[in-house]
Amino acid sequence: MLINAERRAVFDFTGSVVLVTGGGTGIGLSVARAFLSSGATVAVSGRRAEPLEEAVADIEPERTLALPCDVGDRDAVNYLVESVVKRFGRLDIVVSNAAIFVSSQLTDLDQDTWEQMRRANVDGFYYLAQATLPLLERSGGSLVAVSSVSGERGDWSQAGYNATKAAVSNFVRSLALDYGPRGVRINAVAPAFTVTDMTRAVADDPAARKVFENRVALGQLAGPDDIAGSVLFLASDAAAYVTGVVLPVDGGTSASTGQGHVA
């Protein structure tokens, strides 16, 4: 169930060129569609071509670009960014969303799985920021990362994932200091549990769902559209004096001490 989806703020991004990684599904798809609905020209990337093509299928071709890309591959990221600029001539907003989630006790987290998660979550942000920040400096643009409340606190059986998201959050804070004087704003959103295809099995299990809902002040889990509005806000002129922020978009999850709730 989406929270206040009908009241989501509307921003005008007409004329802006936006790149969204992981834009074929989940939060990335909602972000891409929200920018398109707000008038932007949007390039989406992801590992699989079919979801990307579906994401932009009903939009005028001159306003879209869909390119498969493994963000953990520096050359692939550089090619992606070069292709966006070649097609549209500029880049104004970057949304670093592509990520992998694996839940595991650290002693059970094999090296291959750790490296896959680190490549997507940390290296992917690093390569994307390195390739796009000079372009954003030229356009006076904005970078928004999708981090997680798991990058701000600990979770059971998620040490590896939480470490990668903590890296993203601190990348954002430090880069904001470096690039603020150059006219580039860099922020992040930090969702809590969000119902997507990746988390559907947990969300559809009543007992498991209750565990997560019990931590949410607003009483219900988020959907991707609940996150997208905050991404657009941080990228918009309404947030012109906001940089270096990791904004919890978590229904009040992080407001809690973490102790159990007894009704």
PDB file of C-alpha atoms in Angstrom:
ATOM      1  CA  MET A   1       0.000   0.000   0.000  1.00  0.00           C
ATOM      2  CA  LEU A   2       1.374   3.399  -0.950  1.00  0.00           C
ATOM      3  CA  ILE A   3       1.353   6.241   1.564  1.00  0.00           C
ATOM      4  CA  ASN A   4      -0.136   9.505   0.283  1.00  0.00           C
ATOM      5  CA  ALA A   5       0.701   8.590  -3.331  1.00  0.00           C
ATOM      6  CA  GLU A   6      -1.995  10.939  -4.665  1.00  0.00           C
ATOM      7  CA  ARG A   7      -0.545  13.892  -2.727  1.00  0.00           C
ATOM      8  CA  ARG A   8       3.030  13.448  -3.906  1.00  0.00           C
ATOM      9  CA  ALA A   9       4.595  16.797  -4.803  1.00  0.00           C
ATOM     10  CA  VAL A  10       4.873  17.596  -8.505  1.00  0.00           C
ATOM     11  CA  PHE A  11       8.053  19.196  -9.832  1.00  0.00           C
ATOM     12  CA  ASP A  12       8.834  20.547 -13.290  1.00  0.00           C
ATOM     13  CA  PHE A  13      11.972  19.023 -14.810  1.00  0.00           C
ATOM     14  CA  THR A  14      11.271  20.048 -18.391  1.00  0.00           C
ATOM     15  CA  GLY A  15      14.589  20.420 -20.202  1.00  0.00           C
ATOM     16  CA  SER A  16      16.567  18.375 -17.674  1.00  0.00           C
ATOM     17  CA  VAL A  17      18.470  15.243 -18.678  1.00  0.00           C
ATOM     18  CA  VAL A  18      18.364  12.544 -16.000  1.00  0.00           C
ATOM     19  CA  LEU A  19      20.235   9.246 -15.678  1.00  0.00           C
ATOM     20  CA  VAL A  20      18.770   6.563 -13.390  1.00  0.00           C
ATOM     21  CA  THR A  21      20.718   3.367 -12.734  1.00  0.00           C
ATOM     22  CA  GLY A  22      18.728   0.301 -11.808  1.00  0.00           C
ATOM     23  CA  GLY A  23      15.871   2.011 -13.613  1.00  0.00           C
ATOM     24  CA  GLY A  24      14.008  -1.022 -14.900  1.00  0.00           C
ATOM     25  CA  THR A  25      12.418  -2.257 -11.686  1.00  0.00           C
ATOM     26  CA  GLY A  26      11.511  -1.284  -8.131  1.00  0.00           C
ATOM     27  CA  ILE A  27      12.497   2.112  -6.774  1.00  0.00           C
ATOM     28  CA  GLY A  28      14.535   2.965  -9.865  1.00  0.00           C
ATOM     29  CA  LEU A  29      11.565   2.382 -12.147  1.00  0.00           C
ATOM     30  CA  SER A  30       9.331   4.614 -10.014  1.00  0.00           C
ATOM     31  CA  VAL A  31      11.990   7.312  -9.974  1.00  0.00           C
ATOM     32  CA  ALA A  32      12.428   7.159 -13.754  1.00  0.00           C
ATOM     33  CA  ARG A  33       8.680   7.286 -14.379  1.00  0.00           C
ATOM     34  CA  ALA A  34       8.277  10.196 -11.939  1.00  0.00           C
ATOM     35  CA  PHE A  35      10.951  12.221 -13.746  1.00  0.00           C
ATOM     36  CA  LEU A  36       9.347  11.417 -17.098  1.00  0.00           C
ATOM     37  CA  SER A  37       5.954  12.527 -15.763  1.00  0.00           C
ATOM     38  CA  SER A  38       7.612  15.767 -14.659  1.00  0.00           C
ATOM     39  CA  GLY A  39       8.853  16.565 -18.157  1.00  0.00           C
ATOM     40  CA  ALA A  40      12.444  15.324 -17.971  1.00  0.00           C
ATOM     41  CA  THR A  41      14.406  13.461 -20.589  1.00  0.00           C
ATOM     42  CA  VAL A  42      15.443  10.211 -18.919  1.00  0.00           C
ATOM     43  CA  ALA A  43      18.076   7.561 -19.579  1.00  0.00           C
ATOM     44  CA  VAL A  44      17.633   4.308 -17.676  1.00  0.00           C
ATOM     45  CA  SER A  45      20.198   1.583 -17.155  1.00  0.00           C
ATOM     46  CA  GLY A  46      20.146  -1.853 -15.603  1.00  0.00           C
ATOM     47  CA  ARG A  47      21.429  -5.352 -16.119  1.00  0.00           C
ATOM     48  CA  ARG A  48      18.522  -6.570 -18.275  1.00  0.00           C
ATOM     49  CA  ALA A  49      17.352  -4.908 -21.467  1.00  0.00           C
ATOM     50  CA  GLU A  50      13.706  -6.024 -21.390  1.00  0.00           C
ATOM     51  CA  PRO A  51      12.600  -4.220 -18.180  1.00  0.00           C
ATOM     52  CA  LEU A  52      14.399  -1.080 -19.344  1.00  0.00           C
ATOM     53  CA  GLU A  53      12.592  -1.087 -22.672  1.00  0.00           C
ATOM     54  CA  GLU A  54       9.263  -1.659 -20.909  1.00  0.00           C
ATOM     55  CA  ALA A  55       9.999   1.238 -18.558  1.00  0.00           C
ATOM     56  CA  VAL A  56      10.087   3.761 -21.405  1.00  0.00           C
ATOM     57  CA  ALA A  57       7.886   1.992 -23.962  1.00  0.00           C
ATOM     58  CA  ASP A  58       5.013   4.500 -23.856  1.00  0.00           C
ATOM     59  CA  ILE A  59       7.173   7.647 -23.818  1.00  0.00           C
ATOM     60  CA  GLU A  60       8.242   9.684 -26.850  1.00  0.00           C
ATOM     61  CA  PRO A  61      11.508   8.115 -28.097  1.00  0.00           C
ATOM     62  CA  GLU A  62      13.262  11.478 -28.253  1.00  0.00           C
ATOM     63  CA  ARG A  63      12.921  11.780 -24.452  1.00  0.00           C
ATOM     64  CA  THR A  64      14.275   8.362 -23.494  1.00  0.00           C
ATOM     65  CA  LEU A  65      17.276   6.079 -23.703  1.00  0.00           C
ATOM     66  CA  ALA A  66      17.482   2.531 -22.330  1.00  0.00           C
ATOM     67  CA  LEU A  67      20.939   0.969 -22.037  1.00  0.00           C
ATOM     68  CA  PRO A  68      21.931  -2.241 -20.235  1.00  0.00           C
ATOM     69  CA  CYS A  69      24.868  -1.650 -17.910  1.00  0.00           C
ATOM     70  CA  ASP A  70      26.685  -3.469 -15.121  1.00  0.00           C
ATOM     71  CA  VAL A  71      27.578  -0.589 -12.812  1.00  0.00           C
ATOM     72  CA  GLY A  72      30.308  -2.698 -11.239  1.00  0.00           C
ATOM     73  CA  ASP A  73      32.231  -2.488 -14.523  1.00  0.00           C
ATOM     74  CA  ARG A  74      34.066   0.827 -14.906  1.00  0.00           C
ATOM     75  CA  ASP A  75      34.255   0.603 -18.704  1.00  0.00           C
ATOM     76  CA  ALA A  76      30.531  -0.148 -18.919  1.00  0.00           C
ATOM     77  CA  VAL A  77      29.706   2.865 -16.742  1.00  0.00           C
ATOM     78  CA  ASN A  78      31.934   5.130 -18.811  1.00  0.00           C
ATOM     79  CA  TYR A  79      30.249   3.898 -21.989  1.00  0.00           C
ATOM     80  CA  LEU A  80      26.819   4.492 -20.447  1.00  0.00           C
ATOM     81  CA  VAL A  81      27.620   8.068 -19.489  1.00  0.00           C
ATOM     82  CA  GLU A  82      29.254   8.806 -22.841  1.00  0.00           C
ATOM     83  CA  SER A  83      26.181   7.428 -24.618  1.00  0.00           C
ATOM     84  CA  VAL A  84      23.820   9.654 -22.619  1.00  0.00           C
ATOM     85  CA  VAL A  85      25.845  12.766 -23.400  1.00  0.00           C
ATOM     86  CA  LYS A  86      26.227  11.793 -27.050  1.00  0.00           C
ATOM     87  CA  ARG A  87      22.453  11.344 -27.350  1.00  0.00           C
ATOM     88  CA  PHE A  88      21.245  14.342 -25.333  1.00  0.00           C
ATOM     89  CA  GLY A  89      24.232  16.700 -25.192  1.00  0.00           C
ATOM     90  CA  ARG A  90      24.275  17.189 -21.432  1.00  0.00           C
ATOM     91  CA  LEU A  91      23.567  15.627 -18.056  1.00  0.00           C
ATOM     92  CA  ASP A  92      21.758  17.451 -15.240  1.00  0.00           C
ATOM     93  CA  ILE A  93      20.680  14.845 -12.691  1.00  0.00           C
ATOM     94  CA  VAL A  94      22.107  11.448 -11.771  1.00  0.00           C
ATOM     95  CA  VAL A  95      20.271   8.932  -9.587  1.00  0.00           C
ATOM     96  CA  SER A  96      22.577   6.174  -8.347  1.00  0.00           C
ATOM     97  CA  ASN A  97      20.107   3.439  -7.512  1.00  0.00           C
ATOM     98  CA  ALA A  98      21.466   0.113  -8.802  1.00  0.00           C
ATOM     99  CA  ALA A  99      22.234  -2.242  -5.914  1.00  0.00           C
ATOM    100  CA  ILE A 100      22.262  -5.846  -4.747  1.00  0.00           C
ATOM    101  CA  PHE A 101      20.918  -7.075  -1.393  1.00  0.00           C
ATOM    102  CA  VAL A 102      22.104 -10.262   0.296  1.00  0.00           C
ATOM    103  CA  SER A 103      21.149 -11.235   3.833  1.00  0.00           C
ATOM    104  CA  SER A 104      23.707 -13.442   5.558  1.00  0.00           C
ATOM    105  CA  GLN A 105      25.671 -13.985   8.717  1.00  0.00           C
ATOM    106  CA  LEU A 106      29.192 -12.750   8.036  1.00  0.00           C
ATOM    107  CA  THR A 107      30.720 -16.200   8.487  1.00  0.00           C
ATOM    108  CA  ASP A 108      28.331 -17.545   5.847  1.00  0.00           C
ATOM    109  CA  LEU A 109      28.954 -14.717   3.374  1.00  0.00           C
ATOM    110  CA  ASP A 110      31.250 -16.219   0.763  1.00  0.00           C
ATOM    111  CA  GLN A 111      33.786 -14.047  -0.982  1.00  0.00           C
ATOM    112  CA  ASP A 112      32.097 -14.194  -4.407  1.00  0.00           C
ATOM    113  CA  THR A 113      28.780 -12.965  -2.972  1.00  0.00           C
ATOM    114  CA  TRP A 114      30.512 -10.225  -0.984  1.00  0.00           C
ATOM    115  CA  GLU A 115      32.399  -9.067  -4.060  1.00  0.00           C
ATOM    116  CA  GLN A 116      29.229  -9.009  -6.178  1.00  0.00           C
ATOM    117  CA  MET A 117      27.453  -6.901  -3.565  1.00  0.00           C
ATOM    118  CA  ARG A 118      30.422  -4.579  -3.093  1.00  0.00           C
ATOM    119  CA  ARG A 119      30.869  -4.170  -6.867  1.00  0.00           C
ATOM    120  CA  ALA A 120      27.253  -3.179  -7.391  1.00  0.00           C
ATOM    121  CA  ASN A 121      26.712  -1.079  -4.281  1.00  0.00           C
ATOM    122  CA  VAL A 122      30.058   0.601  -3.631  1.00  0.00           C
ATOM    123  CA  ASP A 123      32.140   0.328  -6.794  1.00  0.00           C
ATOM    124  CA  GLY A 124      29.045   1.137  -8.860  1.00  0.00           C
ATOM    125  CA  PHE A 125      28.528   4.402  -7.009  1.00  0.00           C
ATOM    126  CA  TYR A 126      32.236   5.216  -7.219  1.00  0.00           C
ATOM    127  CA  TYR A 127      32.428   4.632 -10.974  1.00  0.00           C
ATOM    128  CA  LEU A 128      29.192   6.510 -11.645  1.00  0.00           C
ATOM    129  CA  ALA A 129      30.143   9.514  -9.522  1.00  0.00           C
ATOM    130  CA  GLN A 130      33.617   9.667 -11.021  1.00  0.00           C
ATOM    131  CA  ALA A 131      32.205   9.613 -14.559  1.00  0.00           C
ATOM    132  CA  THR A 132      29.374  12.088 -14.007  1.00  0.00           C
ATOM    133  CA  LEU A 133      30.549  14.691 -11.504  1.00  0.00           C
ATOM    134  CA  PRO A 134      32.535  16.671 -14.118  1.00  0.00           C
ATOM    135  CA  LEU A 135      29.383  16.801 -16.261  1.00  0.00           C
ATOM    136  CA  LEU A 136      27.238  17.856 -13.313  1.00  0.00           C
ATOM    137  CA  GLU A 137      29.764  20.552 -12.491  1.00  0.00           C
ATOM    138  CA  ARG A 138      29.347  21.840 -16.033  1.00  0.00           C
ATOM    139  CA  SER A 139      25.545  21.881 -15.810  1.00  0.00           C
ATOM    140  CA  GLY A 140      25.227  22.917 -12.152  1.00  0.00           C
ATOM    141  CA  GLY A 141      23.487  19.624 -11.577  1.00  0.00           C
ATOM    142  CA  SER A 142      22.629  17.221  -8.805  1.00  0.00           C
ATOM    143  CA  LEU A 143      23.409  13.647  -7.793  1.00  0.00           C
ATOM    144  CA  VAL A 144      21.009  11.648  -5.636  1.00  0.00           C
ATOM    145  CA  ALA A 145      21.972   8.224  -4.307  1.00  0.00           C
ATOM    146  CA  VAL A 146      19.576   5.604  -3.027  1.00  0.00           C
ATOM    147  CA  SER A 147      21.218   4.478   0.197  1.00  0.00           C
ATOM    148  CA  SER A 148      19.321   2.827   3.055  1.00  0.00           C
ATOM    149  CA  VAL A 149      18.528   3.164   6.736  1.00  0.00           C
ATOM    150  CA  SER A 150      20.691   0.037   6.873  1.00  0.00           C
ATOM    151  CA  GLY A 151      23.637   2.293   6.097  1.00  0.00           C
ATOM    152  CA  GLU A 152      22.894   4.353   9.208  1.00  0.00           C
ATOM    153  CA  ARG A 153      22.319   1.598  11.777  1.00  0.00           C
ATOM    154  CA  GLY A 154      22.860  -2.135  12.207  1.00  0.00           C
ATOM    155  CA  ASP A 155      20.564  -4.983  11.168  1.00  0.00           C
ATOM    156  CA  TRP A 156      20.575  -8.644  12.040  1.00  0.00           C
ATOM    157  CA  SER A 157      22.232 -10.850   9.388  1.00  0.00           C
ATOM    158  CA  GLN A 158      23.043  -7.906   7.115  1.00  0.00           C
ATOM    159  CA  ALA A 159      26.566  -6.849   8.111  1.00  0.00           C
ATOM    160  CA  GLY A 160      27.879  -6.994   4.553  1.00  0.00           C
ATOM    161  CA  TYR A 161      24.953  -5.142   2.996  1.00  0.00           C
ATOM    162  CA  ASN A 162      24.910  -2.515   5.751  1.00  0.00           C
ATOM    163  CA  ALA A 163      28.619  -1.890   5.272  1.00  0.00           C
ATOM    164  CA  THR A 164      28.108  -1.193   1.559  1.00  0.00           C
ATOM    165  CA  LYS A 165      25.255   1.220   2.204  1.00  0.00           C
ATOM    166  CA  ALA A 166      27.227   2.985   4.940  1.00  0.00           C
ATOM    167  CA  ALA A 167      29.945   3.518   2.337  1.00  0.00           C
ATOM    168  CA  VAL A 168      27.422   5.103  -0.041  1.00  0.00           C
ATOM    169  CA  SER A 169      26.082   7.426   2.651  1.00  0.00           C
ATOM    170  CA  ASN A 170      29.552   8.648   3.588  1.00  0.00           C
ATOM    171  CA  PHE A 171      30.551   8.998  -0.051  1.00  0.00           C
ATOM    172  CA  VAL A 172      27.584  11.364  -0.352  1.00  0.00           C
ATOM    173  CA  ARG A 173      28.507  13.433   2.695  1.00  0.00           C
ATOM    174  CA  SER A 174      32.152  13.813   1.737  1.00  0.00           C
ATOM    175  CA  LEU A 175      31.537  14.493  -1.954  1.00  0.00           C
ATOM    176  CA  ALA A 176      28.995  17.156  -0.999  1.00  0.00           C
ATOM    177  CA  LEU A 177      31.792  19.015   0.774  1.00  0.00           C
ATOM    178  CA  ASP A 178      34.109  18.729  -2.213  1.00  0.00           C
ATOM    179  CA  TYR A 179      31.576  19.655  -4.882  1.00  0.00           C
ATOM    180  CA  GLY A 180      29.372  22.202  -3.120  1.00  0.00           C
ATOM    181  CA  PRO A 181      31.766  25.031  -4.029  1.00  0.00           C
ATOM    182  CA  ARG A 182      31.643  23.791  -7.616  1.00  0.00           C
ATOM    183  CA  GLY A 183      27.862  24.140  -7.802  1.00  0.00           C
ATOM    184  CA  VAL A 184      26.933  20.447  -7.535  1.00  0.00           C
ATOM    185  CA  ARG A 185      24.525  19.206  -4.868  1.00  0.00           C
ATOM    186  CA  ILE A 186      24.938  15.606  -3.684  1.00  0.00           C
ATOM    187  CA  ASN A 187      22.358  13.936  -1.451  1.00  0.00           C
ATOM    188  CA  ALA A 188      20.852  10.544  -0.699  1.00  0.00           C
ATOM    189  CA  VAL A 189      17.571   9.017   0.333  1.00  0.00           C
ATOM    190  CA  ALA A 190      17.607   6.243   2.927  1.00  0.00           C
ATOM    191  CA  PRO A 191      14.543   4.009   2.612  1.00  0.00           C
ATOM    192  CA  ALA A 192      13.607   1.316   5.076  1.00  0.00           C
ATOM    193  CA  PHE A 193      11.915  -1.922   3.964  1.00  0.00           C
ATOM    194  CA  THR A 194      10.207  -1.183   0.640  1.00  0.00           C
ATOM    195  CA  VAL A 195       7.915  -3.596  -1.176  1.00  0.00           C
ATOM    196  CA  THR A 196       9.471  -4.445  -4.552  1.00  0.00           C
ATOM    197  CA  ASP A 197       9.865  -7.605  -6.607  1.00  0.00           C
ATOM    198  CA  MET A 198      13.064  -8.290  -4.637  1.00  0.00           C
ATOM    199  CA  THR A 199      11.277  -8.139  -1.257  1.00  0.00           C
ATOM    200  CA  ARG A 200       7.885  -9.495  -2.332  1.00  0.00           C
ATOM    201  CA  ALA A 201       8.331 -12.908  -0.678  1.00  0.00           C
ATOM    202  CA  VAL A 202       8.874 -11.288   2.727  1.00  0.00           C
ATOM    203  CA  ALA A 203       6.076  -8.754   2.219  1.00  0.00           C
ATOM    204  CA  ASP A 204       3.646 -11.547   1.288  1.00  0.00           C
ATOM    205  CA  ASP A 205       4.433 -13.521   4.456  1.00  0.00           C
ATOM    206  CA  PRO A 206       2.055 -12.127   7.121  1.00  0.00           C
ATOM    207  CA  ALA A 207       4.309 -12.976  10.055  1.00  0.00           C
ATOM    208  CA  ALA A 208       7.442 -11.533   8.445  1.00  0.00           C
ATOM    209  CA  ARG A 209       5.564  -8.453   7.247  1.00  0.00           C
ATOM    210  CA  LYS A 210       4.302  -7.774  10.762  1.00  0.00           C
ATOM    211  CA  VAL A 211       7.869  -7.678  12.093  1.00  0.00           C
ATOM    212  CA  PHE A 212       8.738  -4.840   9.711  1.00  0.00           C
ATOM    213  CA  GLU A 213       5.425  -2.992  10.040  1.00  0.00           C
ATOM    214  CA  ASN A 214       5.858  -2.979  13.816  1.00  0.00           C
ATOM    215  CA  ARG A 215       8.861  -0.651  13.368  1.00  0.00           C
ATOM    216  CA  VAL A 216       7.097   1.835  11.076  1.00  0.00           C
ATOM    217  CA  ALA A 217       5.501   4.855  12.753  1.00  0.00           C
ATOM    218  CA  LEU A 218       3.107   5.302   9.823  1.00  0.00           C
ATOM    219  CA  GLY A 219       1.957   1.715  10.231  1.00  0.00           C
ATOM    220  CA  GLN A 220       2.475   0.367   6.737  1.00  0.00           C
ATOM    221  CA  LEU A 221       5.322  -0.574   4.456  1.00  0.00           C
ATOM    222  CA  ALA A 222       6.480   1.693   1.660  1.00  0.00           C
ATOM    223  CA  GLY A 223       6.132   1.070  -2.042  1.00  0.00           C
ATOM    224  CA  PRO A 224       8.575   2.414  -4.649  1.00  0.00           C
ATOM    225  CA  ASP A 225       6.421   5.481  -5.356  1.00  0.00           C
ATOM    226  CA  ASP A 226       6.775   6.517  -1.716  1.00  0.00           C
ATOM    227  CA  ILE A 227      10.515   6.843  -2.244  1.00  0.00           C
ATOM    228  CA  ALA A 228      10.455   8.470  -5.683  1.00  0.00           C
ATOM    229  CA  GLY A 229       8.893  11.741  -4.516  1.00  0.00           C
ATOM    230  CA  SER A 230      11.758  12.412  -2.120  1.00  0.00           C
ATOM    231  CA  VAL A 231      14.327  11.720  -4.845  1.00  0.00           C
ATOM    232  CA  LEU A 232      12.624  14.298  -7.055  1.00  0.00           C
ATOM    233  CA  PHE A 233      12.542  16.790  -4.196  1.00  0.00           C
ATOM    234  CA  LEU A 234      16.285  16.471  -3.568  1.00  0.00           C
ATOM    235  CA  ALA A 235      16.987  16.908  -7.285  1.00  0.00           C
ATOM    236  CA  SER A 236      14.664  19.900  -7.609  1.00  0.00           C
ATOM    237  CA  ASP A 237      15.119  23.637  -7.129  1.00  0.00           C
ATOM    238  CA  ALA A 238      12.998  23.301  -3.979  1.00  0.00           C
ATOM    239  CA  ALA A 239      16.097  21.710  -2.413  1.00  0.00           C
ATOM    240  CA  ALA A 240      18.530  24.262  -3.835  1.00  0.00           C
ATOM    241  CA  TYR A 241      20.113  24.825  -0.404  1.00  0.00           C
ATOM    242  CA  VAL A 242      20.226  21.140   0.541  1.00  0.00           C
ATOM    243  CA  THR A 243      23.407  19.116   0.098  1.00  0.00           C
ATOM    244  CA  GLY A 244      25.240  16.400   2.008  1.00  0.00           C
ATOM    245  CA  VAL A 245      21.955  15.059   3.389  1.00  0.00           C
ATOM    246  CA  VAL A 246      21.061  11.394   3.828  1.00  0.00           C
ATOM    247  CA  LEU A 247      17.298  11.752   4.107  1.00  0.00           C
ATOM    248  CA  PRO A 248      15.440   8.908   5.859  1.00  0.00           C
ATOM    249  CA  VAL A 249      12.368   8.025   3.799  1.00  0.00           C
ATOM    250  CA  ASP A 250      11.275   5.300   6.145  1.00  0.00           C
ATOM    251  CA  GLY A 251       7.848   6.072   7.581  1.00  0.00           C
ATOM    252  CA  GLY A 252       9.442   6.887  10.920  1.00  0.00           C
ATOM    253  CA  THR A 253      11.418   3.663  11.252  1.00  0.00           C
ATOM    254  CA  SER A 254      14.612   5.417  12.286  1.00  0.00           C
ATOM    255  CA  ALA A 255      12.764   7.575  14.852  1.00  0.00           C
ATOM    256  CA  SER A 256      12.641   4.537  17.135  1.00  0.00           C
ATOM    257  CA  THR A 257      15.275   3.467  19.647  1.00  0.00           C
ATOM    258  CA  GLY A 258      14.872  -0.002  18.179  1.00  0.00           C
ATOM    259  CA  GLN A 259      13.332  -1.443  21.326  1.00  0.00           C
ATOM    260  CA  GLY A 260      10.270  -3.624  21.058  1.00  0.00           C
ATOM    261  CA  HIS A 261       6.795  -2.105  20.851  1.00  0.00           C
ATOM    262  CA  VAL A 262       4.004  -3.445  23.021  1.00  0.00           C
ATOM    263  CA  ALA A 263       0.574  -2.184  22.001  1.00  0.00           C
TER     264      ALA A 263
END
